[in-house]
Amino acid sequence: GNSVTQMEGPVTLSEEAFLTINCTYTATGYPSLFWYVQYPGEGLQLLLKATKADDKGSNKGFEATYRKETTSFHLEKGSVQVSDSAVYFCALSDLRGGSEKLVFGKGTKLTVNP
Amino acid sequence: ETGVTQTPRHLVMGMTNKKSLKCEQHLGHNAMYWYKQSAKKPLELMFVYSLEERVENNSVPSRFSPECPNSSHLFLHLHTLQPEDSALYLCASSQDRSSTDTQYFGPGTRLTVL
């Protein structure tokens, strides 16, 4: 079935470091891909999304490119801040069987130290 | 108040208790969702409502009973739960049921079953 695999955390970085969180997917058809972020004590928020191959989603300095050839949607940020500390979830849209829903990865916890 | 709100934020209950979780969305959306978030597991979609009609039930035990009296409110009624049901329960809403629609999440109810 459709699934999302993202890198195991936790990830700990210093402020201004480069961030990559890997995400690969397995899907039939052409799903849309998403990154959601969950700050401490809050629900999930959409960070960015891409709806077709080669699309690049971007928001708040984060970027991810929909790579069909490698079935990947890696999240990157050039210079992280302490305020980026959160759990990041990769997800895809599952359109099988007439039932539309999001399939999430397990989440990657990021801690950024000053 | 804006966005998606959930009450209570924390709930401790015994296995013989009956309690309800409440979710309210102030976004004018037509679809609402219940998710279960357990440690080290992907988010699990439990129920989907579209225009107040349940459209998906992902093999959730009958001890969880959803109710959607109108498009702004969603409840999850709980009875005779098990300790393994302890988790963060997240409510979300989206404009429509399309999986490409952005889902807006509430902060969740942290449930502990003793």
Coordinates of C-alpha atoms in Angstrom, one line a residue:
Chain A
G1 CA 0.0 0.0 0.0
N2 CA 0.9 3.6 -0.1
S3 CA 3.4 4.6 2.6
V4 CA 5.9 7.3 3.7
T5 CA 9.3 6.7 5.2
Q6 CA 11.2 9.5 6.8
M7 CA 14.5 9.6 8.6
E8 CA 14.6 8.5 12.2
G9 CA 15.2 11.2 14.7
P10 CA 15.9 12.9 16.8
V11 CA 18.0 15.5 14.9
T12 CA 20.0 18.0 16.9
L13 CA 21.6 21.0 15.1
S14 CA 23.2 24.2 16.1
E15 CA 21.7 27.5 15.0
E16 CA 22.5 28.5 11.4
A17 CA 23.3 24.9 10.4
F18 CA 22.0 23.3 7.2
L19 CA 19.0 21.0 7.6
T20 CA 18.0 18.0 5.6
I21 CA 15.2 15.6 6.6
N22 CA 14.8 12.8 4.2
C23 CA 11.4 11.5 3.0
T24 CA 10.7 8.8 0.5
Y25 CA 7.4 7.4 -0.5
T26 CA 5.7 4.4 -2.1
A27 CA 2.6 5.1 -4.1
T28 CA 0.5 4.1 -7.0
G29 CA -0.4 6.9 -9.3
Y30 CA 0.6 10.5 -8.7
P31 CA 0.0 11.6 -5.1
S32 CA 0.5 15.1 -3.7
L33 CA 3.2 15.4 -1.1
F34 CA 3.2 17.5 2.0
W35 CA 5.4 18.5 5.0
Y36 CA 3.6 19.3 8.2
V37 CA 5.2 20.7 11.3
Q38 CA 4.1 20.2 15.0
Y39 CA 5.5 22.7 17.5
P40 CA 5.5 21.7 21.1
G41 CA 2.0 21.6 22.6
E42 CA 0.3 22.4 19.3
G43 CA -1.4 20.5 16.5
L44 CA 0.1 20.0 13.1
Q45 CA 0.4 22.9 10.6
L46 CA 1.0 22.6 6.9
L47 CA 4.5 23.8 6.1
L48 CA 4.6 23.2 2.3
K49 CA 3.2 21.0 -0.4
A50 CA 3.8 19.9 -4.0
T51 CA 1.1 18.5 -6.2
K52 CA 3.1 17.2 -9.2
A53 CA 6.5 16.0 -10.2
D54 CA 9.3 18.6 -10.2
D55 CA 7.2 21.0 -8.2
K56 CA 9.1 22.8 -5.4
G57 CA 7.2 23.7 -2.3
S58 CA 8.6 26.5 -0.1
N59 CA 7.7 28.3 3.1
K60 CA 9.5 30.1 5.9
G61 CA 12.9 29.2 4.3
F62 CA 12.1 25.5 4.0
E63 CA 12.0 23.8 0.6
A64 CA 11.2 20.4 -0.8
T65 CA 11.2 19.2 -4.4
Y66 CA 8.9 16.4 -5.6
R67 CA 11.3 13.9 -7.2
K68 CA 9.4 11.2 -9.1
E69 CA 12.5 9.5 -10.3
T70 CA 13.7 8.9 -6.7
T71 CA 10.3 8.9 -5.1
S72 CA 11.5 11.5 -2.6
F73 CA 10.5 14.8 -1.1
H74 CA 13.4 15.8 1.2
L75 CA 12.9 18.8 3.4
E76 CA 15.8 21.4 3.5
K77 CA 16.6 24.7 5.1
G78 CA 19.8 26.6 4.7
S79 CA 20.1 28.1 8.1
V80 CA 17.9 26.8 11.0
Q81 CA 16.8 28.8 14.0
V82 CA 16.0 27.8 17.6
S83 CA 12.3 28.5 16.7
D84 CA 12.4 25.7 14.1
S85 CA 12.6 23.1 16.9
A86 CA 9.6 20.9 16.3
V87 CA 8.5 17.6 14.9
Y88 CA 8.3 17.4 11.1
F89 CA 5.9 15.0 9.3
C90 CA 6.1 14.0 5.6
A91 CA 2.8 12.9 4.1
L92 CA 1.2 11.9 0.8
S93 CA -2.3 12.0 -0.5
D94 CA -3.8 8.5 -0.9
L95 CA -6.5 8.4 -3.6
R96 CA -7.0 4.7 -3.8
G97 CA -10.4 3.1 -3.8
G98 CA -12.3 6.4 -4.0
S99 CA -11.2 7.2 -0.5
E100 CA -9.1 10.3 -0.2
K101 CA -6.9 10.7 2.9
L102 CA -3.4 11.6 4.0
V103 CA -0.8 9.0 4.9
F104 CA 1.8 10.3 7.3
G105 CA 5.3 9.3 8.2
K106 CA 6.3 8.7 11.8
G107 CA 7.7 12.2 12.2
T108 CA 11.3 13.5 12.8
K109 CA 12.0 15.6 15.9
L110 CA 14.3 18.5 15.3
T111 CA 16.1 20.3 18.1
V112 CA 18.1 23.5 17.3
N113 CA 20.4 24.7 20.0
P114 CA 21.6 28.3 20.3
Chain B
E1 CA -11.8 32.4 18.5
T2 CA -10.3 31.2 15.2
G3 CA -9.0 28.0 13.8
V4 CA -9.6 24.6 15.3
T5 CA -10.1 24.2 19.0
Q6 CA -10.3 21.1 21.1
T7 CA -11.4 20.4 24.7
P8 CA -10.3 19.2 27.1
R9 CA -6.6 19.6 26.4
H10 CA -5.8 16.8 28.9
L11 CA -8.0 13.9 30.1
V12 CA -7.3 11.1 32.6
M13 CA -9.9 8.4 32.8
G14 CA -10.4 4.9 34.1
M15 CA -11.3 2.0 32.0
T16 CA -14.9 2.0 33.1
N17 CA -15.5 5.7 32.6
K18 CA -17.4 7.4 29.8
K19 CA -16.1 10.7 28.5
S20 CA -16.3 12.8 25.3
L21 CA -13.8 14.8 23.4
K22 CA -15.0 18.0 21.6
C23 CA -13.7 19.7 18.5
E24 CA -14.9 22.9 17.0
Q25 CA -13.8 24.6 13.8
H26 CA -14.3 28.3 13.0
L27 CA -13.1 28.1 9.4
G28 CA -16.3 27.3 7.5
H29 CA -14.9 23.9 6.4
N30 CA -17.0 21.0 5.2
A31 CA -14.8 18.1 6.3
M32 CA -13.6 17.1 9.8
Y33 CA -11.3 14.3 10.9
W34 CA -10.2 12.5 14.1
Y35 CA -6.6 11.2 14.2
K36 CA -4.7 9.2 16.9
Q37 CA -1.1 10.1 17.5
S38 CA 0.9 7.5 19.5
A39 CA 4.5 7.7 20.4
K40 CA 6.8 6.4 17.6
K41 CA 3.9 5.6 15.3
P42 CA 2.5 7.4 12.3
L43 CA -0.6 9.4 12.7
E44 CA -3.6 7.1 12.4
L45 CA -6.7 8.4 10.7
M46 CA -9.7 7.3 12.7
F47 CA -12.8 8.9 11.2
V48 CA -13.7 11.3 8.4
Y49 CA -16.9 13.4 8.2
S50 CA -17.9 15.3 5.1
L51 CA -20.9 17.6 5.3
E52 CA -21.8 15.9 8.6
E53 CA -21.9 12.5 7.1
R54 CA -19.4 9.8 8.2
V55 CA -17.5 8.8 5.1
E56 CA -14.6 6.8 6.5
N57 CA -14.1 4.6 9.5
N58 CA -10.7 3.0 9.6
S59 CA -11.5 -0.2 11.5
V60 CA -11.7 1.7 14.8
P61 CA -12.9 -0.3 17.8
S62 CA -16.5 0.4 18.8
R63 CA -15.4 1.8 22.1
F64 CA -14.7 5.0 20.1
S65 CA -17.9 6.6 18.8
P66 CA -17.9 9.8 16.7
E67 CA -20.6 12.3 16.4
C68 CA -20.9 15.3 14.0
P69 CA -24.1 17.2 14.8
N70 CA -23.2 20.0 12.4
S71 CA -20.3 21.1 10.2
S72 CA -18.6 23.1 12.9
H73 CA -18.6 20.5 15.7
L74 CA -17.2 17.0 16.1
F75 CA -17.2 14.8 19.1
L76 CA -15.5 11.5 20.0
H77 CA -17.3 9.6 22.7
L78 CA -15.2 7.2 24.7
H79 CA -16.3 4.2 26.8
T80 CA -14.6 1.2 28.3
L81 CA -11.2 2.2 26.9
Q82 CA -8.0 0.3 27.3
P83 CA -4.6 1.6 28.5
E84 CA -3.2 1.2 25.0
D85 CA -5.7 3.8 23.9
S86 CA -3.7 6.4 25.7
A87 CA -2.5 8.9 23.1
L88 CA -2.9 12.4 21.7
Y89 CA -6.2 12.7 19.8
L90 CA -6.1 15.3 17.1
C91 CA -9.0 16.9 15.3
A92 CA -8.6 18.5 11.9
S93 CA -10.7 20.2 9.3
S94 CA -10.4 21.0 5.6
Q95 CA -12.5 22.9 3.1
D96 CA -13.6 19.7 1.4
R97 CA -12.7 16.0 1.6
S98 CA -10.1 16.2 -1.2
S99 CA -6.8 14.9 0.1
T100 CA -5.0 17.8 -1.6
D101 CA -6.9 20.3 0.6
T102 CA -4.8 21.7 3.5
Q103 CA -5.9 20.2 6.8
Y104 CA -6.0 22.4 9.8
F105 CA -5.3 20.7 13.1
G106 CA -6.4 21.5 16.6
P107 CA -3.9 21.3 19.5
G108 CA -5.1 17.8 20.5
T109 CA -6.4 16.2 23.7
R110 CA -3.8 14.2 25.6
L111 CA -5.7 11.1 26.9
T112 CA -4.4 8.9 29.6
V113 CA -6.3 5.7 30.4
L114 CA -5.5 4.1 33.7

